[in-house]
Coordinates of C-alpha atoms and ligand atoms in Angstrom, one line a residue:
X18 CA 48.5 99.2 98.4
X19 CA 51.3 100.1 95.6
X20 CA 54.5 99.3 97.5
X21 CA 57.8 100.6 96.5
X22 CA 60.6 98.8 98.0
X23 CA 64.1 100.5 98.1
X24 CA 67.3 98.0 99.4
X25 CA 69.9 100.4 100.4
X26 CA 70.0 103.7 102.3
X27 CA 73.2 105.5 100.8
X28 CA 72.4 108.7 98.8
X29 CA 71.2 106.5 96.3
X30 CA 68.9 105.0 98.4
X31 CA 67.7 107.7 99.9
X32 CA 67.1 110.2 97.1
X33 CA 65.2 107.0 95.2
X34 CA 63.1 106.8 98.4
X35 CA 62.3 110.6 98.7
X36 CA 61.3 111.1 94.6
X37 CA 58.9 107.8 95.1
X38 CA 57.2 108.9 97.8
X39 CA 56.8 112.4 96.6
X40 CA 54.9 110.9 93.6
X41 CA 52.6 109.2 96.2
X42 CA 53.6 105.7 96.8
X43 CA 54.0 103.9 100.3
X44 CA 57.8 103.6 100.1
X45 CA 59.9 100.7 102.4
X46 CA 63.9 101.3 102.8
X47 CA 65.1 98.3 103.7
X48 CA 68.9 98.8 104.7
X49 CA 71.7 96.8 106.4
X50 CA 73.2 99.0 108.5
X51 CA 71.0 100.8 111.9
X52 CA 71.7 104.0 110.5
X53 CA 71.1 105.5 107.2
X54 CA 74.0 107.1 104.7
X55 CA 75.7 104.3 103.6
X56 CA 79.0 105.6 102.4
X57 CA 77.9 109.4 102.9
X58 CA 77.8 108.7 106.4
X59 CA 80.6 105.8 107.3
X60 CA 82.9 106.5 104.1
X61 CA 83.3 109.8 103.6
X62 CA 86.3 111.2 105.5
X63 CA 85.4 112.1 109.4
X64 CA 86.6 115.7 109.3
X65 CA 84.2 116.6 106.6
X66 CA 82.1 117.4 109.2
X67 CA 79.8 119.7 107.4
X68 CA 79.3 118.0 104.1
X69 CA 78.2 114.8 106.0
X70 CA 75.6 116.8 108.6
X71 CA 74.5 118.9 105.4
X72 CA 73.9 115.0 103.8
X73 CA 72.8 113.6 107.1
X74 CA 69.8 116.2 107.5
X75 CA 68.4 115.6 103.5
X76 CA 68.1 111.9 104.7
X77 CA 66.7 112.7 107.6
X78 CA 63.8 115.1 105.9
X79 CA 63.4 112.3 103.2
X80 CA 62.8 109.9 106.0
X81 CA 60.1 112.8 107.8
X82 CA 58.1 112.0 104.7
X83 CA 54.5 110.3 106.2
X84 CA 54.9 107.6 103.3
X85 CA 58.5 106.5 103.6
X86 CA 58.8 103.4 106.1
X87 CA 62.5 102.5 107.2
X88 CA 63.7 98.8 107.8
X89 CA 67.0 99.6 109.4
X90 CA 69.0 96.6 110.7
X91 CA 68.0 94.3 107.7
X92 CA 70.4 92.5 105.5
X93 CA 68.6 91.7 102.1
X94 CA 70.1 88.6 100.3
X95 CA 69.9 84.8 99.6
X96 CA 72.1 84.2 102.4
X97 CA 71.4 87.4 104.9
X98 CA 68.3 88.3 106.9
X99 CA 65.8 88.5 104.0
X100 CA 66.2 86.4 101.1
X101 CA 64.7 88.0 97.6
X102 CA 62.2 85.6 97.3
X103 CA 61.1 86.7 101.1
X104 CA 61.3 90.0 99.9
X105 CA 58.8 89.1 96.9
X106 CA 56.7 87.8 99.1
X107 CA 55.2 91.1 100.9
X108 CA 54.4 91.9 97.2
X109 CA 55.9 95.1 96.1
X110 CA 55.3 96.8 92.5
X111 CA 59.1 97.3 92.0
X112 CA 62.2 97.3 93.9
X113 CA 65.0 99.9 93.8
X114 CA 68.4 98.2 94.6
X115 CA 70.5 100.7 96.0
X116 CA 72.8 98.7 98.0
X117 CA 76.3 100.1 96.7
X118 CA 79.0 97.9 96.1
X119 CA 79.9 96.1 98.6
X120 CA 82.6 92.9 98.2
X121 CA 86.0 93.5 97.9
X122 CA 88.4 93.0 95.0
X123 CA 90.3 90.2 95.4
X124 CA 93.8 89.4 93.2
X125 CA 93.8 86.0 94.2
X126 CA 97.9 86.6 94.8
X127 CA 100.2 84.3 97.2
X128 CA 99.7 85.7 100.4
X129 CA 97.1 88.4 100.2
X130 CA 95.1 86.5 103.4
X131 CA 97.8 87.6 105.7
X132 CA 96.7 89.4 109.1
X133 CA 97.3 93.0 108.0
X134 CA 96.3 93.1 104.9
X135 CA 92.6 94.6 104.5
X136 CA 90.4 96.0 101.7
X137 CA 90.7 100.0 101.9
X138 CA 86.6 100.3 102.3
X139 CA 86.6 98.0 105.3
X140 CA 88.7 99.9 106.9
X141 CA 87.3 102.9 106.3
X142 CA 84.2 102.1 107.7
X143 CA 86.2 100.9 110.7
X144 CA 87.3 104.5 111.4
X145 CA 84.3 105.6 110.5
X146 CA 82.8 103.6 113.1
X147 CA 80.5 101.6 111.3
X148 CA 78.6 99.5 113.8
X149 CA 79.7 95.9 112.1
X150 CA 83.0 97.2 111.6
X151 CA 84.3 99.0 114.8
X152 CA 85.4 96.7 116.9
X153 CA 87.6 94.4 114.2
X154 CA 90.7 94.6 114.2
X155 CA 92.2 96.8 111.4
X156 CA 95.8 97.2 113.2
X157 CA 98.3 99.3 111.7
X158 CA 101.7 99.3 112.6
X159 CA 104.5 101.8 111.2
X160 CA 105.3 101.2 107.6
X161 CA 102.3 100.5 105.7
X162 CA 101.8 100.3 101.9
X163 CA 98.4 101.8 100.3
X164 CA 97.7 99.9 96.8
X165 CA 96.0 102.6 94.3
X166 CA 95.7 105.9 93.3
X167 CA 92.3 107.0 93.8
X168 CA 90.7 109.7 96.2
X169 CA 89.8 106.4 98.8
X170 CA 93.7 105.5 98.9
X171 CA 94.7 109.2 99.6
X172 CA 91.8 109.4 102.4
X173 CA 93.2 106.5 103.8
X174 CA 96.8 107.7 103.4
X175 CA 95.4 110.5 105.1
X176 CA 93.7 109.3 108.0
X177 CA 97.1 107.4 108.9
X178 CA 99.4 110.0 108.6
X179 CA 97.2 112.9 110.9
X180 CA 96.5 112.6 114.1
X181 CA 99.9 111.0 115.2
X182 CA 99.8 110.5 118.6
X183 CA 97.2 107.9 118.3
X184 CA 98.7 106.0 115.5
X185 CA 102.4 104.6 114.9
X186 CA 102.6 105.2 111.2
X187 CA 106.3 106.1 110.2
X188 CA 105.7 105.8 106.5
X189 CA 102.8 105.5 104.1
X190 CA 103.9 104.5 100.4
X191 CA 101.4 104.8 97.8
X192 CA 101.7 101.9 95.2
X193 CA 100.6 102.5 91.6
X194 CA 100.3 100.2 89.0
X195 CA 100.7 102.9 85.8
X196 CA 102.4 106.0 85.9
X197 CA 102.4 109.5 87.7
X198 CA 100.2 110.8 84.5
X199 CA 97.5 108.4 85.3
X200 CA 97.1 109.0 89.0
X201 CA 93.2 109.5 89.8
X202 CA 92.9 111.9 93.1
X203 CA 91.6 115.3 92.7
X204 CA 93.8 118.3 93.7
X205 CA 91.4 119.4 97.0
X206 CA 92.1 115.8 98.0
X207 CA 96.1 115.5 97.9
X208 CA 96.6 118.4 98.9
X209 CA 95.6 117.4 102.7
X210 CA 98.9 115.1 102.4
X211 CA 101.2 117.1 100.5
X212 CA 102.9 118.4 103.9
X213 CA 103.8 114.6 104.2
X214 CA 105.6 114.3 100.9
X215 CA 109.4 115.1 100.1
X216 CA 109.8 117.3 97.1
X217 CA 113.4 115.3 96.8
X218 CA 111.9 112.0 97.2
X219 CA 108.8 112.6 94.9
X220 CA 111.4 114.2 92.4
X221 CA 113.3 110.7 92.4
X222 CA 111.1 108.8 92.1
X223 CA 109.7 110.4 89.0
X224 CA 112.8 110.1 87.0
X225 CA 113.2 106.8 88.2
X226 CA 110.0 105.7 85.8
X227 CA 110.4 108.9 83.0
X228 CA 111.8 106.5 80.6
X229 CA 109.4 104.0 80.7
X230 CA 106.8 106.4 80.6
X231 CA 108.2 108.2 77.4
X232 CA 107.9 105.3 75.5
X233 CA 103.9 105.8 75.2
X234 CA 104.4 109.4 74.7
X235 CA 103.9 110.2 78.5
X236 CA 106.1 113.6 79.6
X237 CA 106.3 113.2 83.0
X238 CA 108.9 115.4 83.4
X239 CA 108.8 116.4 87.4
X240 CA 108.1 119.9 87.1
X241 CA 105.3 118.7 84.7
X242 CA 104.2 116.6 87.0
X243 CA 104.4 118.1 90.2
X244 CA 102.3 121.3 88.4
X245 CA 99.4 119.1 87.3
X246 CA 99.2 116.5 90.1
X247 CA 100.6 117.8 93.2
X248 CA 100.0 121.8 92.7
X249 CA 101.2 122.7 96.4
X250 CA 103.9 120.9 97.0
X251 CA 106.1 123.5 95.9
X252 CA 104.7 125.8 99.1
X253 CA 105.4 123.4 101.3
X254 CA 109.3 124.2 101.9
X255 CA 111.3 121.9 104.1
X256 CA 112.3 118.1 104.2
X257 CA 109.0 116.9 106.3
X258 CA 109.7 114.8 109.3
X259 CA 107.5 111.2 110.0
X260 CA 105.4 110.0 109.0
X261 CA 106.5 109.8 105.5
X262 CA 104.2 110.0 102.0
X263 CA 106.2 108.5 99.7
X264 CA 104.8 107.0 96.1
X265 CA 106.0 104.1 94.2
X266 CA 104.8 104.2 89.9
X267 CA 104.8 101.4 87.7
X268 CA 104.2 98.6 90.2
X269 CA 101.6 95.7 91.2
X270 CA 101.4 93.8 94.1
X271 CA 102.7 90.1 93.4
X272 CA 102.9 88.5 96.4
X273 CA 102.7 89.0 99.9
X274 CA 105.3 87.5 102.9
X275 CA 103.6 86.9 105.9
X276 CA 106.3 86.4 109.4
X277 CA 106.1 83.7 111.7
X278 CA 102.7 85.5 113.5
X279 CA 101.4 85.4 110.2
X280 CA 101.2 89.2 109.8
X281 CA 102.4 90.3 106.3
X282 CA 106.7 91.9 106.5
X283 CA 106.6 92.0 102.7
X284 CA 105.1 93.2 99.9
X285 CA 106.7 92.2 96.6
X286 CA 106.1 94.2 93.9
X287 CA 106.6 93.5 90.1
X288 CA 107.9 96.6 88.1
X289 CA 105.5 97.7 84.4
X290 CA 106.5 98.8 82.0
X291 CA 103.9 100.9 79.6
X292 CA 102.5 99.6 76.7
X293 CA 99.8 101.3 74.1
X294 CA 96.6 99.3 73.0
X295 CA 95.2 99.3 69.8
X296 CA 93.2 102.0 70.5
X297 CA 95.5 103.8 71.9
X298 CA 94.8 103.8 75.6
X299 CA 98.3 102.9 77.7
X300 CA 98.1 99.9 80.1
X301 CA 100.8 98.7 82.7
X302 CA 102.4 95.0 81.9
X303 CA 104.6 93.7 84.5
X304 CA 108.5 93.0 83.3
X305 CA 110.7 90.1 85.2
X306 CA 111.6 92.8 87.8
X307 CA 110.6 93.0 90.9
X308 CA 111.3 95.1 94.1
X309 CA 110.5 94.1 97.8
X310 CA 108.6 96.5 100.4
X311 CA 109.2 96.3 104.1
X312 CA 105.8 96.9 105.3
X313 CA 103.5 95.5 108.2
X314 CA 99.9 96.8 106.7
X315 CA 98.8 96.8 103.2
X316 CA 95.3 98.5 102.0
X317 CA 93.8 98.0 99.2
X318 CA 92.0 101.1 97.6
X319 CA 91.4 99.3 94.2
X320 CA 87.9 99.7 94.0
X321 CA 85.0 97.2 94.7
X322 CA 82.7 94.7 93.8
X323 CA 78.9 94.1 94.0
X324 CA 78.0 91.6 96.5
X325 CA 76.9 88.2 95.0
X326 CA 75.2 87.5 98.4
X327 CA 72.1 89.7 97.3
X328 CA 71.3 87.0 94.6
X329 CA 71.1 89.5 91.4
X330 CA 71.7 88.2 88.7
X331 CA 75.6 88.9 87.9
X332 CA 77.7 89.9 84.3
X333 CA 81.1 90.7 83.8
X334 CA 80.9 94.0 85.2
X335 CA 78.6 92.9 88.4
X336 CA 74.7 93.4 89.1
X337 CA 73.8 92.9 85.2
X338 CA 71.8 95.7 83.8
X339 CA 69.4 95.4 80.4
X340 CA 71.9 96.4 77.4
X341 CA 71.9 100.0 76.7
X342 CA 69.6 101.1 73.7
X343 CA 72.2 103.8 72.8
X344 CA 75.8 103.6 73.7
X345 CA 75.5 105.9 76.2
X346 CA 72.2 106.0 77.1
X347 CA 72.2 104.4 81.1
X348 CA 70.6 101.6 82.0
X349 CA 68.7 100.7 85.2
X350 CA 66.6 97.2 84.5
X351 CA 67.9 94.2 86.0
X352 CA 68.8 91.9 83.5
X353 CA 69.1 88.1 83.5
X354 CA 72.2 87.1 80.9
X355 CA 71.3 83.5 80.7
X356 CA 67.3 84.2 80.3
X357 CA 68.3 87.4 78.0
X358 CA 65.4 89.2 80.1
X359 CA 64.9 91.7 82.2
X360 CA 63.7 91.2 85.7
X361 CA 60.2 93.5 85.6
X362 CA 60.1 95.9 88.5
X363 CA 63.2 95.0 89.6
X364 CA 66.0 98.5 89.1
X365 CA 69.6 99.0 90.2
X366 CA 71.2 102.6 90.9
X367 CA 74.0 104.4 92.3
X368 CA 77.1 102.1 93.0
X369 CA 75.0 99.2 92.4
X370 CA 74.7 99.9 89.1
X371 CA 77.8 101.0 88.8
X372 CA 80.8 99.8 91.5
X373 CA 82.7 102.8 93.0
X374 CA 82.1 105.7 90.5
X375 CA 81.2 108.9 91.4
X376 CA 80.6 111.3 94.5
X377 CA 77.9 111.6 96.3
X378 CA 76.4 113.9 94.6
X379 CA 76.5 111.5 91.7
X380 CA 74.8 109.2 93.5
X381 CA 71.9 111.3 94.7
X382 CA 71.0 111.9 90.3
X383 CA 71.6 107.9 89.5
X384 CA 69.1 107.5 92.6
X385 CA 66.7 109.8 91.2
X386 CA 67.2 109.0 87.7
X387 CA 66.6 105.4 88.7
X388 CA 63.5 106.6 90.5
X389 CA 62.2 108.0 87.5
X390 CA 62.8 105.1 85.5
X391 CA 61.0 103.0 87.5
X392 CA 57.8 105.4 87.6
X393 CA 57.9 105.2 84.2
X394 CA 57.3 101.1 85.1
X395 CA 54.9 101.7 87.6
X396 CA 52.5 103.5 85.7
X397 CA 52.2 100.7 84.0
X398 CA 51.6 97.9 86.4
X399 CA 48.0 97.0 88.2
X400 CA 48.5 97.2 92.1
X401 CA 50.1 93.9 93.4
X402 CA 48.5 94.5 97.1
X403 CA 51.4 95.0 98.9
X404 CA 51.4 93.9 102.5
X405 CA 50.8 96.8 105.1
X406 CA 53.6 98.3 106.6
X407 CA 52.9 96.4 110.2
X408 CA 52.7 92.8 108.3
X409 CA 56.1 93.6 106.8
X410 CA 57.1 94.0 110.5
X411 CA 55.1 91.0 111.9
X412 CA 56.4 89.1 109.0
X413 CA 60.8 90.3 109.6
X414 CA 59.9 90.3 113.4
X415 CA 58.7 86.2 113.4
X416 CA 62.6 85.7 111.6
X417 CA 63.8 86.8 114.9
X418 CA 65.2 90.0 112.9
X419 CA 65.5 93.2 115.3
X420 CA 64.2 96.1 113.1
X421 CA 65.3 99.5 113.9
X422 CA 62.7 101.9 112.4
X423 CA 62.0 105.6 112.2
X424 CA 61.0 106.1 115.4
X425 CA 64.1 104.2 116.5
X426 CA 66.3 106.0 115.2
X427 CA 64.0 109.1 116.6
X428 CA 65.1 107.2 120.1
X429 CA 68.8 106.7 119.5
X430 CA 69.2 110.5 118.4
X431 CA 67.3 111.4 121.6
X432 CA 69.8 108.4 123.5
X433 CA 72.6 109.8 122.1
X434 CA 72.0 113.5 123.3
X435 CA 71.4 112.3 126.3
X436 CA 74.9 110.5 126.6
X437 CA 76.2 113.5 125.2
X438 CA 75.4 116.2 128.0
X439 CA 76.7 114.2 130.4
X440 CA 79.8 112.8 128.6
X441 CA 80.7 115.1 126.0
X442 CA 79.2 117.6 124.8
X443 CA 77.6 117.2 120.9
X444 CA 80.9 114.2 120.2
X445 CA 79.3 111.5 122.0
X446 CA 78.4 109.0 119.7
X447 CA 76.9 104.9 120.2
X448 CA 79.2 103.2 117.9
X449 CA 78.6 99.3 119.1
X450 CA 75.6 97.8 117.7
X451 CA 74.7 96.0 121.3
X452 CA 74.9 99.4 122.9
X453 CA 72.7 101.4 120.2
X454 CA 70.0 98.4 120.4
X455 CA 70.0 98.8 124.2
X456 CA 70.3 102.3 124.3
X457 CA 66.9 102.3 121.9
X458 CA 65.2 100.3 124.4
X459 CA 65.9 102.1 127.4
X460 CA 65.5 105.5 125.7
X461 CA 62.0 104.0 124.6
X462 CA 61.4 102.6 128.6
X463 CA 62.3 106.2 129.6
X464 CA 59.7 107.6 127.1
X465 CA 56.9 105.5 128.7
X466 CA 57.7 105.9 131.9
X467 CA 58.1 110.0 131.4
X468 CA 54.4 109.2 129.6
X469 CA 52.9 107.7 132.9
X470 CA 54.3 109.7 134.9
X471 CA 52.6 113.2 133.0
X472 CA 49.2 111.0 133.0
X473 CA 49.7 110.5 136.5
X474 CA 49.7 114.6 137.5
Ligands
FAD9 C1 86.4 106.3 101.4 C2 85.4 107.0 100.6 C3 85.4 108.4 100.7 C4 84.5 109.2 100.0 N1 84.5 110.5 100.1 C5 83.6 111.3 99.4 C6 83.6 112.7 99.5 O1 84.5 113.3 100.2 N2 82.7 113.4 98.9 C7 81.7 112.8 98.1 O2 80.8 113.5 97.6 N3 81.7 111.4 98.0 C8 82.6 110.7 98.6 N4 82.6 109.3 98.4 C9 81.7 108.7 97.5 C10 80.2 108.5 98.1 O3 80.3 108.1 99.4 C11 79.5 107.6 97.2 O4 79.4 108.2 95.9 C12 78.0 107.3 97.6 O5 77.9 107.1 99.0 C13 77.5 106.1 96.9 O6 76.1 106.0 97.2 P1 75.2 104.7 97.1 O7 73.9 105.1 97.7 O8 75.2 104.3 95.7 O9 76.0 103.6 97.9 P2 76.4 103.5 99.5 O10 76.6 104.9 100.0 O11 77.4 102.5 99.6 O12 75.1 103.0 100.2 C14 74.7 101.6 100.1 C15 73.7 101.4 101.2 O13 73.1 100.1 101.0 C16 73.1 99.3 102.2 N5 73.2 97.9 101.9 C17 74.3 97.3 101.4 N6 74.0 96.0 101.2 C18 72.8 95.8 101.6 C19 71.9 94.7 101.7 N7 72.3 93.5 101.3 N8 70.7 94.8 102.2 C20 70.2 96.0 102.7 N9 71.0 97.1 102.6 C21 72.3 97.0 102.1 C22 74.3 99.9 103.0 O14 74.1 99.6 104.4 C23 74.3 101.3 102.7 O15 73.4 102.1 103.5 C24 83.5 108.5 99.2 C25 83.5 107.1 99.1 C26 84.4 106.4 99.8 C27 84.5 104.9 99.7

């Protein structure tokens, strides 16, 4: 058999699978978490109900495809459930890695290990439910600084200033390193916080760093800015009450002050200033002034890192890819730097090839551009008689690794209906990994039993 191997189940993953299979090869996913989606289905803010089911249900007829075999449950990495050599070892003609990026950005500042201060992605797929996520403790308290000015810090922003009641946020203050020209959030994305912001406050703030920003050119002018970045605030007419969305420009974390239960109480912040590179791009350097945050959580929505643990090899910019023929021409080999070599059969796509870039959407077209890339290899290789599907699972099963496969996850949807009459109707969702494994088990004891008992009429 000519085995495709795929690590990774996020749109990537997924779409890679689905274009594989469709060109005829046995295809494995082999993915971390029990269900599929990846950041499509635990990132991806929880009120966008409709995008997610319409992503959930392309998964879910990529993995109906009679060649596509799912390893759900299955950590692939030198120090996780499967190493790569383990992974080598069952013999596939390429693998696909698809596994996002996973580690967190670090800043390496005094402090930054205090309780309360957690990567923005962790605790996204905390309220996202993520099975290895949910029940950690991501506590929030009431004045809470978000670091970054992306789409991920305004979702988080977001998800702490709605639904009051259940949280204690007073204020959220956005921290950004450049200036209010340089923000990176999309219009259809602030504008589920605008009724948050002060006009007054924003407005303040705004001449507070005009100067600096003048000096490279930048007119950031209020008006100017509020029309480009913020295009509804102007609808939204009276002082809002808490919680507060507040933003803070030209500023960097520099340290962090933890109190006596070791939770952080401040956040100190050096002031930029603006300065113009040679080739005329603007970056932020910090001056000798600082300012002081009272806050009790601080996220960090900087971006991430791929994860060293999966034992690819690694270049400045994480998993190293083969340099690009043309200068824009993507890449998709694995390279090794210190050989100068690629790794044959062995392909990176989606955020693994390139760390937080990109919608889903985006993610699907690297998947299936990676896909294609590697057919383009595969035509080319002799068949390396990959192990069957049920060695692979004899094989993971002797590690003492619980697999969750298709039909498992064929179980847990069934499971989770089943809850969800009785508890809920169509919200009742297994979030704790003990409870989905058992859930699978007795949904699959009920099956056998409903079996015996229609053999038995
Ligand atoms: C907070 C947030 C909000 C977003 N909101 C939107 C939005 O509104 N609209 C939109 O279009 N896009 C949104 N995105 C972007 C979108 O989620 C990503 O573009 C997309 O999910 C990236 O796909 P991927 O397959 O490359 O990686 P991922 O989605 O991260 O998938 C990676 C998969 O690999 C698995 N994996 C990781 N490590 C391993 C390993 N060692 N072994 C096996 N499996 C592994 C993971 O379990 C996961 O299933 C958002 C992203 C974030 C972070």
């Amino acid at each position: 058999m000519k085995g495709v191997f795929v690590v990774g189940a996020g749109p990537a993953g997924m779409f890679a699978a689905r274009r594989l299979a469709l060109a005829g090869y046995e295809v494995c996913v082999f993915n971390r978490d029990i269900r599929p989606g990846g950041l499509a289905q635990y990132g991806i803010y929880p009120l966008k109900t409709k995008m997610k089911s319409g992503l959930r249900k392309q998964f879910e007829q990529a993995l109906a495809l009679p060649n596509v075999h799912y390893f759900g449950h299955v950590q692939i990495g030198e120090s996780y459930d499967l190493s790569l050599a383990e992974l080598e070892s069952f013999r596939p003609a390429a693998i696909l890695f698809a596994s996002g990026a996973q580690g967190a950005k670090k800043l390496g500042l005094q402090g930054e290990n205090a309780y309360g201060v957690y990567a923005a992605k962790d605790y996204v797929y905390h309220y996202n439910q993520l099975e290895s996520h949910v029940s950690r403790d991501f506590s929030t308290h009431r004045h809470i600084a978000v670091v970054g000015v992306g789409n991920v810090a305004i979702d988080v922003a977001r998800w702490l200033l709605e639904d009051k009641p259940a949280k204690h946020t007073q204020s959220v203050v956005i921290v950004a390193r450049r200036g209010p020209l340089d923000v990176k959030f999309d219009a259809k994305e602030i504008e589920h916080v605008e009724p948050y912001i002060s006009r007054r406050e924003l407005v303040t703030e705004l001449e507070r760093v005009r100067a600096r920003c003048a000096r490279v050119g930048q007119d950031a002018a209020p008006d100017t800015v509020i029309a480009k970045h913020f295009p509804h605030l102007d609808e939204v007419g009276s002082e809002p009450a808490v919680p507060r969305l507040r933003f803070r420009f030209l500023s960097s974390p520099k340290a962090f002050v933890p109190n006596r239960e070791g939770r952080v109480q401040l956040l100190i912040l050096a002031d930029n200033e603006l300065v113009q590179n040679a080739d005329g791009s603007v970056a932020a350097r910090a001056t000798d002034e600082q300012a002081v945050l009272d806050v009790d959580t601080v996220l960090f929505a900087i971006g991430d890192r791929h994860d060293p643990g999966i034992g690819l090899p690694m270049g400045p910019e994480g998993f190293a890819v083969k340099p690009a023929e043309q200068p824009d021409a993507a890449s998709y080999e694995v390279w090794d730097p210190a050989e100068g070599r690629v790794h044959p059969g062995q392909f990176v796509m989606g955020w693994a090839r390139r760390a937080s870039t990109g919608l889903a959407g985006l993610a699907r077209h690297d998947g299936e551009a990676g896909a294609e890339r590697a057919l383009g290899y595969l035509s080319t290789v002799a068949d390396p008689g990959t192990m069957s599907v049920e060695q692979i699972h004899e094989r993971i099963a002797a590690k003492g690794i619980r697999v969750v496969d298709k039909e498992e996850l064929g179980l847990l949807a069934r499971a989770e209906e089943r809850r969800g009459q009785v508890d809920a109707p169509n919200s009742f969702h297994l979030i704790e990994e003990g409870a989905i494994l058992q859930a699978i088990d007795e949904e699959r004891a009920l099956e056998a039993l409903e079996v015996s008992a229609g053999g038995a009429t």
